[in-house]
Amino acid sequence: MAGKPGSAEDRRVAVALTFDFDAESAWLGSFRVDTPSALSRGAYGANEGVPRILRLLERYQLPATFFVPGDTAERHPKETCDIAAAGHEIGHHGYLHEPPHLLEEPAERTMLEKGLDALDRIVKRRPRGYRSPAWELSKNTFRLLADYGFEYDASQLAMDRPYWVEDSGRRTGIVEVPSAWELCDSGHFLFVPAANLTGMSAASKVEEIWKGDFDGAHAEGGDVCYVLTMHPQIIGRHHRVAMLERVLRHILEHDGVWFAQMSEIADDFRRRQPPP
Ligand SMILES: [Zn+2]
């Protein structure tokens, strides 16, 4: 039975469905492999994952946020534009999925600019939010995000609710909408023997974890948010999409669930906790 949906004002929990559309860039930029086999795993996210996810979101009329590296937008313009055309938010996710903590400041600046340029050319979108590749940040990242006008970040893990980003002991004007490894598909499922990632968990185990964390967030209420982080090349397998659907149906049975895009959660936080 469906619960009573929540709005920003009338909710127990904000739920954000986020998808990092890494495609080939994760293999090239993070795992540093360019073999045809590895790249084909990335292509699976565009060929099968994205269409399958878009169909699921449409069936339940749910909003989502896709963080898209510039390289992905350039290789897969149709899928990237399909995401935007379906009304989903597009966020910045690096250019070639380069981990920022390994970059000097000029290279990190170039990565931000190339990512912005690709999204501007291909989907005509200026992203309001940033999620760093693999949730790594350099000591320069937040200053650079402020320079380029980003309004929120989705790379930190310090709370179960939004908060103001602090940089070098000073509060910035950037809202953090935090994530969690437990609520990310990659730690559970990703199989990369060369990187000692054994993954391949049973979906039923992840279903238990994701439902359990949602139940806790809903019971607690207030300004808590529940942010799922998924990857089309990982969650896009049939049995995992089926698991995600079971989780969504579980969430939809509850009252007071506000399904929101990440920028809406950041806007809501900014309204309720304006800078002093
Ligand atoms: Zn990623």
PDB file of C-alpha atoms and ligand atoms in Angstrom:
ATOM      1  CA  MET A   1       0.000   0.000   0.000  1.00  0.00           C
ATOM      2  CA  ALA A   2       1.331   3.402  -0.920  1.00  0.00           C
ATOM      3  CA  GLY A   3       2.209   5.809   1.846  1.00  0.00           C
ATOM      4  CA  LYS A   4       1.344   9.487   1.863  1.00  0.00           C
ATOM      5  CA  PRO A   5       4.069  11.334  -0.035  1.00  0.00           C
ATOM      6  CA  GLY A   6       5.920  14.088   1.753  1.00  0.00           C
ATOM      7  CA  SER A   7       6.877  17.515   0.525  1.00  0.00           C
ATOM      8  CA  ALA A   8       9.891  19.551   1.589  1.00  0.00           C
ATOM      9  CA  GLU A   9       7.794  21.040   4.389  1.00  0.00           C
ATOM     10  CA  ASP A  10       5.881  17.932   5.411  1.00  0.00           C
ATOM     11  CA  ARG A  11       8.287  15.031   5.511  1.00  0.00           C
ATOM     12  CA  ARG A  12      10.010  12.567   7.741  1.00  0.00           C
ATOM     13  CA  VAL A  13      12.863  11.902   5.363  1.00  0.00           C
ATOM     14  CA  ALA A  14      14.271  13.284   2.103  1.00  0.00           C
ATOM     15  CA  VAL A  15      15.231  10.520  -0.335  1.00  0.00           C
ATOM     16  CA  ALA A  16      17.689  11.180  -3.176  1.00  0.00           C
ATOM     17  CA  LEU A  17      18.352   8.620  -5.881  1.00  0.00           C
ATOM     18  CA  THR A  18      21.756   9.423  -7.321  1.00  0.00           C
ATOM     19  CA  PHE A  19      23.562   7.731 -10.192  1.00  0.00           C
ATOM     20  CA  ASP A  20      27.225   8.292 -11.059  1.00  0.00           C
ATOM     21  CA  PHE A  21      27.347   7.725 -14.814  1.00  0.00           C
ATOM     22  CA  ASP A  22      31.053   6.880 -14.884  1.00  0.00           C
ATOM     23  CA  ALA A  23      31.042   4.664 -17.987  1.00  0.00           C
ATOM     24  CA  GLU A  24      34.599   4.279 -19.364  1.00  0.00           C
ATOM     25  CA  SER A  25      35.989   7.176 -17.312  1.00  0.00           C
ATOM     26  CA  ALA A  26      36.165   5.212 -14.050  1.00  0.00           C
ATOM     27  CA  TRP A  27      38.365   2.608 -15.732  1.00  0.00           C
ATOM     28  CA  LEU A  28      40.567   5.185 -17.449  1.00  0.00           C
ATOM     29  CA  GLY A  29      40.797   7.775 -14.689  1.00  0.00           C
ATOM     30  CA  SER A  30      40.553   5.777 -11.457  1.00  0.00           C
ATOM     31  CA  PHE A  31      41.654   2.227 -12.249  1.00  0.00           C
ATOM     32  CA  ARG A  32      44.087   3.402 -14.937  1.00  0.00           C
ATOM     33  CA  VAL A  33      43.296   0.608 -17.376  1.00  0.00           C
ATOM     34  CA  ASP A  34      42.454   1.060 -21.028  1.00  0.00           C
ATOM     35  CA  THR A  35      41.989  -2.521 -22.207  1.00  0.00           C
ATOM     36  CA  PRO A  36      38.994  -3.156 -24.461  1.00  0.00           C
ATOM     37  CA  SER A  37      37.518  -5.519 -21.890  1.00  0.00           C
ATOM     38  CA  ALA A  38      37.611  -2.997 -19.029  1.00  0.00           C
ATOM     39  CA  LEU A  39      36.227  -0.231 -21.236  1.00  0.00           C
ATOM     40  CA  SER A  40      33.406  -2.503 -22.375  1.00  0.00           C
ATOM     41  CA  ARG A  41      32.307  -2.811 -18.739  1.00  0.00           C
ATOM     42  CA  GLY A  42      31.997   0.960 -18.682  1.00  0.00           C
ATOM     43  CA  ALA A  43      30.061   0.968 -21.942  1.00  0.00           C
ATOM     44  CA  TYR A  44      27.563  -1.451 -20.386  1.00  0.00           C
ATOM     45  CA  GLY A  45      26.440   1.411 -18.140  1.00  0.00           C
ATOM     46  CA  ALA A  46      25.481   3.468 -21.187  1.00  0.00           C
ATOM     47  CA  ASN A  47      24.126   0.636 -23.332  1.00  0.00           C
ATOM     48  CA  GLU A  48      22.044  -1.213 -20.757  1.00  0.00           C
ATOM     49  CA  GLY A  49      22.230   0.523 -17.355  1.00  0.00           C
ATOM     50  CA  VAL A  50      20.996   4.010 -18.195  1.00  0.00           C
ATOM     51  CA  PRO A  51      17.983   2.949 -20.320  1.00  0.00           C
ATOM     52  CA  ARG A  52      16.960   0.381 -17.691  1.00  0.00           C
ATOM     53  CA  ILE A  53      17.251   2.927 -14.869  1.00  0.00           C
ATOM     54  CA  LEU A  54      15.345   5.591 -16.823  1.00  0.00           C
ATOM     55  CA  ARG A  55      12.513   3.125 -17.431  1.00  0.00           C
ATOM     56  CA  LEU A  56      12.356   2.295 -13.708  1.00  0.00           C
ATOM     57  CA  LEU A  57      12.317   5.960 -12.683  1.00  0.00           C
ATOM     58  CA  GLU A  58       9.618   6.720 -15.227  1.00  0.00           C
ATOM     59  CA  ARG A  59       7.462   3.825 -14.062  1.00  0.00           C
ATOM     60  CA  TYR A  60       7.405   5.216 -10.521  1.00  0.00           C
ATOM     61  CA  GLN A  61       7.600   8.888 -11.588  1.00  0.00           C
ATOM     62  CA  LEU A  62      10.633   9.480  -9.388  1.00  0.00           C
ATOM     63  CA  PRO A  63      13.204  12.273  -9.711  1.00  0.00           C
ATOM     64  CA  ALA A  64      16.923  11.523  -9.670  1.00  0.00           C
ATOM     65  CA  THR A  65      20.317  13.168  -9.890  1.00  0.00           C
ATOM     66  CA  PHE A  66      22.973  11.875 -12.288  1.00  0.00           C
ATOM     67  CA  PHE A  67      26.595  12.916 -11.758  1.00  0.00           C
ATOM     68  CA  VAL A  68      28.228  12.763 -15.189  1.00  0.00           C
ATOM     69  CA  PRO A  69      31.960  13.052 -15.975  1.00  0.00           C
ATOM     70  CA  GLY A  70      32.728  15.180 -19.040  1.00  0.00           C
ATOM     71  CA  ASP A  71      34.287  12.193 -20.800  1.00  0.00           C
ATOM     72  CA  THR A  72      31.050  10.228 -20.381  1.00  0.00           C
ATOM     73  CA  ALA A  73      28.985  13.067 -21.848  1.00  0.00           C
ATOM     74  CA  GLU A  74      31.332  13.192 -24.859  1.00  0.00           C
ATOM     75  CA  ARG A  75      31.311   9.424 -25.452  1.00  0.00           C
ATOM     76  CA  HIS A  76      27.615   8.944 -24.736  1.00  0.00           C
ATOM     77  CA  PRO A  77      25.820  12.151 -25.712  1.00  0.00           C
ATOM     78  CA  LYS A  78      22.524  10.402 -26.477  1.00  0.00           C
ATOM     79  CA  GLU A  79      22.250   8.725 -23.080  1.00  0.00           C
ATOM     80  CA  THR A  80      23.387  11.903 -21.298  1.00  0.00           C
ATOM     81  CA  CYS A  81      20.769  13.947 -23.156  1.00  0.00           C
ATOM     82  CA  ASP A  82      18.120  11.258 -22.487  1.00  0.00           C
ATOM     83  CA  ILE A  83      18.787  11.684 -18.764  1.00  0.00           C
ATOM     84  CA  ALA A  84      18.378  15.457 -18.975  1.00  0.00           C
ATOM     85  CA  ALA A  85      15.318  15.198 -21.234  1.00  0.00           C
ATOM     86  CA  ALA A  86      13.627  12.971 -18.649  1.00  0.00           C
ATOM     87  CA  GLY A  87      13.916  15.875 -16.181  1.00  0.00           C
ATOM     88  CA  HIS A  88      16.702  14.495 -14.016  1.00  0.00           C
ATOM     89  CA  GLU A  89      19.357  16.714 -12.528  1.00  0.00           C
ATOM     90  CA  ILE A  90      22.882  16.610 -13.985  1.00  0.00           C
ATOM     91  CA  GLY A  91      25.792  17.123 -11.598  1.00  0.00           C
ATOM     92  CA  HIS A  92      29.549  17.478 -12.144  1.00  0.00           C
ATOM     93  CA  HIS A  93      31.657  14.355 -11.590  1.00  0.00           C
ATOM     94  CA  GLY A  94      35.084  15.324 -12.881  1.00  0.00           C
ATOM     95  CA  TYR A  95      36.260  15.056 -16.462  1.00  0.00           C
ATOM     96  CA  LEU A  96      37.984  11.652 -16.678  1.00  0.00           C
ATOM     97  CA  HIS A  97      37.072  10.513 -13.151  1.00  0.00           C
ATOM     98  CA  GLU A  98      40.434  11.791 -11.868  1.00  0.00           C
ATOM     99  CA  PRO A  99      40.767  11.473  -8.079  1.00  0.00           C
ATOM    100  CA  PRO A 100      41.244  15.146  -6.994  1.00  0.00           C
ATOM    101  CA  HIS A 101      43.562  14.310  -4.086  1.00  0.00           C
ATOM    102  CA  LEU A 102      46.155  13.134  -6.625  1.00  0.00           C
ATOM    103  CA  LEU A 103      46.021  16.373  -8.648  1.00  0.00           C
ATOM    104  CA  GLU A 104      47.959  19.594  -8.276  1.00  0.00           C
ATOM    105  CA  GLU A 105      45.759  22.686  -8.171  1.00  0.00           C
ATOM    106  CA  PRO A 106      46.158  23.685 -11.865  1.00  0.00           C
ATOM    107  CA  ALA A 107      45.237  20.158 -12.990  1.00  0.00           C
ATOM    108  CA  GLU A 108      42.226  20.071 -10.683  1.00  0.00           C
ATOM    109  CA  ARG A 109      41.089  23.436 -12.046  1.00  0.00           C
ATOM    110  CA  THR A 110      41.461  22.119 -15.621  1.00  0.00           C
ATOM    111  CA  MET A 111      39.438  19.017 -14.742  1.00  0.00           C
ATOM    112  CA  LEU A 112      36.614  21.182 -13.350  1.00  0.00           C
ATOM    113  CA  GLU A 113      36.632  23.425 -16.427  1.00  0.00           C
ATOM    114  CA  LYS A 114      36.717  20.531 -18.918  1.00  0.00           C
ATOM    115  CA  GLY A 115      33.817  18.855 -17.107  1.00  0.00           C
ATOM    116  CA  LEU A 116      31.787  22.078 -17.156  1.00  0.00           C
ATOM    117  CA  ASP A 117      32.588  22.652 -20.805  1.00  0.00           C
ATOM    118  CA  ALA A 118      31.516  19.144 -21.856  1.00  0.00           C
ATOM    119  CA  LEU A 119      28.197  19.377 -19.987  1.00  0.00           C
ATOM    120  CA  ASP A 120      27.581  22.837 -21.424  1.00  0.00           C
ATOM    121  CA  ARG A 121      28.257  21.699 -25.004  1.00  0.00           C
ATOM    122  CA  ILE A 122      26.365  18.431 -24.825  1.00  0.00           C
ATOM    123  CA  VAL A 123      23.412  18.937 -22.484  1.00  0.00           C
ATOM    124  CA  LYS A 124      23.417  22.740 -22.185  1.00  0.00           C
ATOM    125  CA  ARG A 125      23.398  22.418 -18.425  1.00  0.00           C
ATOM    126  CA  ARG A 126      25.421  24.262 -15.811  1.00  0.00           C
ATOM    127  CA  PRO A 127      25.604  21.814 -12.897  1.00  0.00           C
ATOM    128  CA  ARG A 128      24.773  23.247  -9.477  1.00  0.00           C
ATOM    129  CA  GLY A 129      26.342  20.358  -7.601  1.00  0.00           C
ATOM    130  CA  TYR A 130      29.578  18.404  -7.562  1.00  0.00           C
ATOM    131  CA  ARG A 131      30.423  14.879  -6.496  1.00  0.00           C
ATOM    132  CA  SER A 132      34.093  14.020  -6.628  1.00  0.00           C
ATOM    133  CA  PRO A 133      35.246  10.791  -8.274  1.00  0.00           C
ATOM    134  CA  ALA A 134      35.369   8.097  -5.546  1.00  0.00           C
ATOM    135  CA  TRP A 135      34.479  10.766  -2.930  1.00  0.00           C
ATOM    136  CA  GLU A 136      38.085  11.894  -2.686  1.00  0.00           C
ATOM    137  CA  LEU A 137      38.848  15.578  -2.179  1.00  0.00           C
ATOM    138  CA  SER A 138      42.009  17.631  -2.248  1.00  0.00           C
ATOM    139  CA  LYS A 139      42.831  20.472   0.096  1.00  0.00           C
ATOM    140  CA  ASN A 140      41.980  22.852  -2.773  1.00  0.00           C
ATOM    141  CA  THR A 141      38.684  21.338  -3.876  1.00  0.00           C
ATOM    142  CA  PHE A 142      36.233  23.443  -1.866  1.00  0.00           C
ATOM    143  CA  ARG A 143      37.989  26.716  -2.718  1.00  0.00           C
ATOM    144  CA  LEU A 144      37.823  25.750  -6.397  1.00  0.00           C
ATOM    145  CA  LEU A 145      34.161  24.736  -6.126  1.00  0.00           C
ATOM    146  CA  ALA A 146      33.399  28.168  -4.644  1.00  0.00           C
ATOM    147  CA  ASP A 147      35.360  29.860  -7.466  1.00  0.00           C
ATOM    148  CA  TYR A 148      33.246  28.083 -10.069  1.00  0.00           C
ATOM    149  CA  GLY A 149      29.962  28.826  -8.295  1.00  0.00           C
ATOM    150  CA  PHE A 150      28.981  25.350  -7.177  1.00  0.00           C
ATOM    151  CA  GLU A 151      26.146  25.466  -4.639  1.00  0.00           C
ATOM    152  CA  TYR A 152      26.411  22.017  -3.118  1.00  0.00           C
ATOM    153  CA  ASP A 153      28.818  19.123  -2.758  1.00  0.00           C
ATOM    154  CA  ALA A 154      27.992  15.419  -2.475  1.00  0.00           C
ATOM    155  CA  SER A 155      31.411  13.985  -1.613  1.00  0.00           C
ATOM    156  CA  GLN A 156      31.497  13.981   2.199  1.00  0.00           C
ATOM    157  CA  LEU A 157      30.254  11.511   4.749  1.00  0.00           C
ATOM    158  CA  ALA A 158      30.136  13.313   8.113  1.00  0.00           C
ATOM    159  CA  MET A 159      26.399  13.309   8.921  1.00  0.00           C
ATOM    160  CA  ASP A 160      23.026  11.864   7.959  1.00  0.00           C
ATOM    161  CA  ARG A 161      21.684  15.348   7.169  1.00  0.00           C
ATOM    162  CA  PRO A 162      22.858  18.348   5.126  1.00  0.00           C
ATOM    163  CA  TYR A 163      25.395  20.733   6.634  1.00  0.00           C
ATOM    164  CA  TRP A 164      27.560  23.700   5.664  1.00  0.00           C
ATOM    165  CA  VAL A 165      30.922  22.715   4.225  1.00  0.00           C
ATOM    166  CA  GLU A 166      33.890  23.882   6.277  1.00  0.00           C
ATOM    167  CA  ASP A 167      37.187  24.604   4.544  1.00  0.00           C
ATOM    168  CA  SER A 168      40.349  25.285   6.531  1.00  0.00           C
ATOM    169  CA  GLY A 169      38.262  25.881   9.666  1.00  0.00           C
ATOM    170  CA  ARG A 170      35.945  28.415   8.000  1.00  0.00           C
ATOM    171  CA  ARG A 171      32.395  27.835   6.921  1.00  0.00           C
ATOM    172  CA  THR A 172      31.825  28.159   3.181  1.00  0.00           C
ATOM    173  CA  GLY A 173      28.611  28.955   1.287  1.00  0.00           C
ATOM    174  CA  ILE A 174      28.527  25.392  -0.088  1.00  0.00           C
ATOM    175  CA  VAL A 175      25.942  22.965   1.265  1.00  0.00           C
ATOM    176  CA  GLU A 176      27.029  19.383   1.835  1.00  0.00           C
ATOM    177  CA  VAL A 177      24.425  16.733   0.989  1.00  0.00           C
ATOM    178  CA  PRO A 178      26.286  13.743   2.393  1.00  0.00           C
ATOM    179  CA  SER A 179      26.505  10.195   1.137  1.00  0.00           C
ATOM    180  CA  ALA A 180      27.588   6.880   2.698  1.00  0.00           C
ATOM    181  CA  TRP A 181      29.588   3.893   1.464  1.00  0.00           C
ATOM    182  CA  GLU A 182      26.951   1.544   2.906  1.00  0.00           C
ATOM    183  CA  LEU A 183      24.372   3.154   0.613  1.00  0.00           C
ATOM    184  CA  CYS A 184      26.591   2.914  -2.478  1.00  0.00           C
ATOM    185  CA  ASP A 185      26.379  -0.025  -4.861  1.00  0.00           C
ATOM    186  CA  SER A 186      30.085  -0.114  -5.708  1.00  0.00           C
ATOM    187  CA  GLY A 187      31.454  -1.300  -2.352  1.00  0.00           C
ATOM    188  CA  HIS A 188      28.953  -4.162  -2.326  1.00  0.00           C
ATOM    189  CA  PHE A 189      29.015  -5.266  -5.935  1.00  0.00           C
ATOM    190  CA  LEU A 190      32.077  -4.033  -7.830  1.00  0.00           C
ATOM    191  CA  PHE A 191      34.361  -6.837  -8.989  1.00  0.00           C
ATOM    192  CA  VAL A 192      37.873  -5.743  -9.981  1.00  0.00           C
ATOM    193  CA  PRO A 193      40.359  -8.522  -9.189  1.00  0.00           C
ATOM    194  CA  ALA A 194      43.390  -6.366 -10.037  1.00  0.00           C
ATOM    195  CA  ALA A 195      42.289  -3.848  -7.401  1.00  0.00           C
ATOM    196  CA  ASN A 196      41.368  -6.510  -4.817  1.00  0.00           C
ATOM    197  CA  LEU A 197      37.682  -5.635  -5.107  1.00  0.00           C
ATOM    198  CA  THR A 198      35.820  -8.911  -4.798  1.00  0.00           C
ATOM    199  CA  GLY A 199      32.300  -7.412  -4.872  1.00  0.00           C
ATOM    200  CA  MET A 200      29.577  -9.650  -6.306  1.00  0.00           C
ATOM    201  CA  SER A 201      27.459  -9.526  -3.132  1.00  0.00           C
ATOM    202  CA  ALA A 202      24.046 -11.119  -3.211  1.00  0.00           C
ATOM    203  CA  ALA A 203      21.524  -8.387  -3.943  1.00  0.00           C
ATOM    204  CA  SER A 204      19.429  -9.670  -1.017  1.00  0.00           C
ATOM    205  CA  LYS A 205      22.186  -8.648   1.406  1.00  0.00           C
ATOM    206  CA  VAL A 206      22.316  -5.116  -0.009  1.00  0.00           C
ATOM    207  CA  GLU A 207      18.522  -4.954   0.036  1.00  0.00           C
ATOM    208  CA  GLU A 208      18.614  -5.679   3.773  1.00  0.00           C
ATOM    209  CA  ILE A 209      21.216  -2.947   4.352  1.00  0.00           C
ATOM    210  CA  TRP A 210      19.473  -0.314   2.213  1.00  0.00           C
ATOM    211  CA  LYS A 211      16.031  -1.011   3.711  1.00  0.00           C
ATOM    212  CA  GLY A 212      17.480  -1.033   7.227  1.00  0.00           C
ATOM    213  CA  ASP A 213      19.110   2.352   6.801  1.00  0.00           C
ATOM    214  CA  PHE A 214      15.934   3.777   5.285  1.00  0.00           C
ATOM    215  CA  ASP A 215      13.845   2.475   8.188  1.00  0.00           C
ATOM    216  CA  GLY A 216      16.222   4.128  10.654  1.00  0.00           C
ATOM    217  CA  ALA A 217      16.173   7.431   8.781  1.00  0.00           C
ATOM    218  CA  HIS A 218      12.377   7.412   8.553  1.00  0.00           C
ATOM    219  CA  ALA A 219      12.005   6.587  12.243  1.00  0.00           C
ATOM    220  CA  GLU A 220      14.349   9.405  13.203  1.00  0.00           C
ATOM    221  CA  GLY A 221      12.734  12.037  10.958  1.00  0.00           C
ATOM    222  CA  GLY A 222      13.640  15.721  11.077  1.00  0.00           C
ATOM    223  CA  ASP A 223      16.152  16.932   8.510  1.00  0.00           C
ATOM    224  CA  VAL A 224      17.641  13.501   7.869  1.00  0.00           C
ATOM    225  CA  CYS A 225      18.301  12.563   4.254  1.00  0.00           C
ATOM    226  CA  TYR A 226      18.732   9.165   2.656  1.00  0.00           C
ATOM    227  CA  VAL A 227      21.031   9.320  -0.365  1.00  0.00           C
ATOM    228  CA  LEU A 228      21.531   6.193  -2.477  1.00  0.00           C
ATOM    229  CA  THR A 229      24.610   6.282  -4.726  1.00  0.00           C
ATOM    230  CA  MET A 230      24.507   3.962  -7.701  1.00  0.00           C
ATOM    231  CA  HIS A 231      26.323   3.391 -10.980  1.00  0.00           C
ATOM    232  CA  PRO A 232      24.547   2.382 -14.199  1.00  0.00           C
ATOM    233  CA  GLN A 233      27.295  -0.159 -14.999  1.00  0.00           C
ATOM    234  CA  ILE A 234      26.841  -1.783 -11.559  1.00  0.00           C
ATOM    235  CA  ILE A 235      23.203  -1.411 -10.481  1.00  0.00           C
ATOM    236  CA  GLY A 236      22.130  -1.830 -14.124  1.00  0.00           C
ATOM    237  CA  ARG A 237      22.249  -5.653 -14.059  1.00  0.00           C
ATOM    238  CA  HIS A 238      18.788  -7.236 -14.095  1.00  0.00           C
ATOM    239  CA  HIS A 239      18.889  -8.701 -10.597  1.00  0.00           C
ATOM    240  CA  ARG A 240      20.199  -5.471  -9.073  1.00  0.00           C
ATOM    241  CA  VAL A 241      17.637  -3.241 -10.766  1.00  0.00           C
ATOM    242  CA  ALA A 242      15.004  -5.660  -9.455  1.00  0.00           C
ATOM    243  CA  MET A 243      16.464  -5.227  -5.956  1.00  0.00           C
ATOM    244  CA  LEU A 244      16.399  -1.439  -6.323  1.00  0.00           C
ATOM    245  CA  GLU A 245      12.753  -1.661  -7.330  1.00  0.00           C
ATOM    246  CA  ARG A 246      11.974  -3.681  -4.200  1.00  0.00           C
ATOM    247  CA  VAL A 247      13.736  -1.039  -2.086  1.00  0.00           C
ATOM    248  CA  LEU A 248      11.757   1.736  -3.804  1.00  0.00           C
ATOM    249  CA  ARG A 249       8.491  -0.089  -3.213  1.00  0.00           C
ATOM    250  CA  HIS A 250       9.421  -0.462   0.465  1.00  0.00           C
ATOM    251  CA  ILE A 251      10.161   3.269   0.703  1.00  0.00           C
ATOM    252  CA  LEU A 252       6.913   4.140  -1.076  1.00  0.00           C
ATOM    253  CA  GLU A 253       4.919   2.222   1.543  1.00  0.00           C
ATOM    254  CA  HIS A 254       5.913   4.853   4.111  1.00  0.00           C
ATOM    255  CA  ASP A 255       4.276   8.207   4.819  1.00  0.00           C
ATOM    256  CA  GLY A 256       6.151  11.450   4.588  1.00  0.00           C
ATOM    257  CA  VAL A 257       8.833  10.519   2.070  1.00  0.00           C
ATOM    258  CA  TRP A 258      10.066  13.469   0.009  1.00  0.00           C
ATOM    259  CA  PHE A 259      11.788  12.192  -3.148  1.00  0.00           C
ATOM    260  CA  ALA A 260      14.022  15.043  -4.219  1.00  0.00           C
ATOM    261  CA  GLN A 261      16.900  15.924  -6.460  1.00  0.00           C
ATOM    262  CA  MET A 262      20.110  16.819  -4.684  1.00  0.00           C
ATOM    263  CA  SER A 263      19.817  20.517  -5.544  1.00  0.00           C
ATOM    264  CA  GLU A 264      16.333  20.599  -4.010  1.00  0.00           C
ATOM    265  CA  ILE A 265      17.674  19.138  -0.760  1.00  0.00           C
ATOM    266  CA  ALA A 266      20.455  21.740  -0.781  1.00  0.00           C
ATOM    267  CA  ASP A 267      17.943  24.551  -1.496  1.00  0.00           C
ATOM    268  CA  ASP A 268      15.691  23.352   1.321  1.00  0.00           C
ATOM    269  CA  PHE A 269      18.614  23.338   3.766  1.00  0.00           C
ATOM    270  CA  ARG A 270      19.689  26.816   2.634  1.00  0.00           C
ATOM    271  CA  ARG A 271      16.143  28.126   3.212  1.00  0.00           C
ATOM    272  CA  ARG A 272      15.890  26.678   6.698  1.00  0.00           C
ATOM    273  CA  GLN A 273      19.439  27.337   7.866  1.00  0.00           C
ATOM    274  CA  PRO A 274      20.489  30.550   6.130  1.00  0.00           C
ATOM    275  CA  PRO A 275      24.042  31.735   6.652  1.00  0.00           C
ATOM    276  CA  PRO A 276      24.272  34.002   9.740  1.00  0.00           C
TER     277      PRO A 276
HETATM  278 ZN    ZN B   1      32.255   7.901 -10.140  1.00  0.00          ZN
END
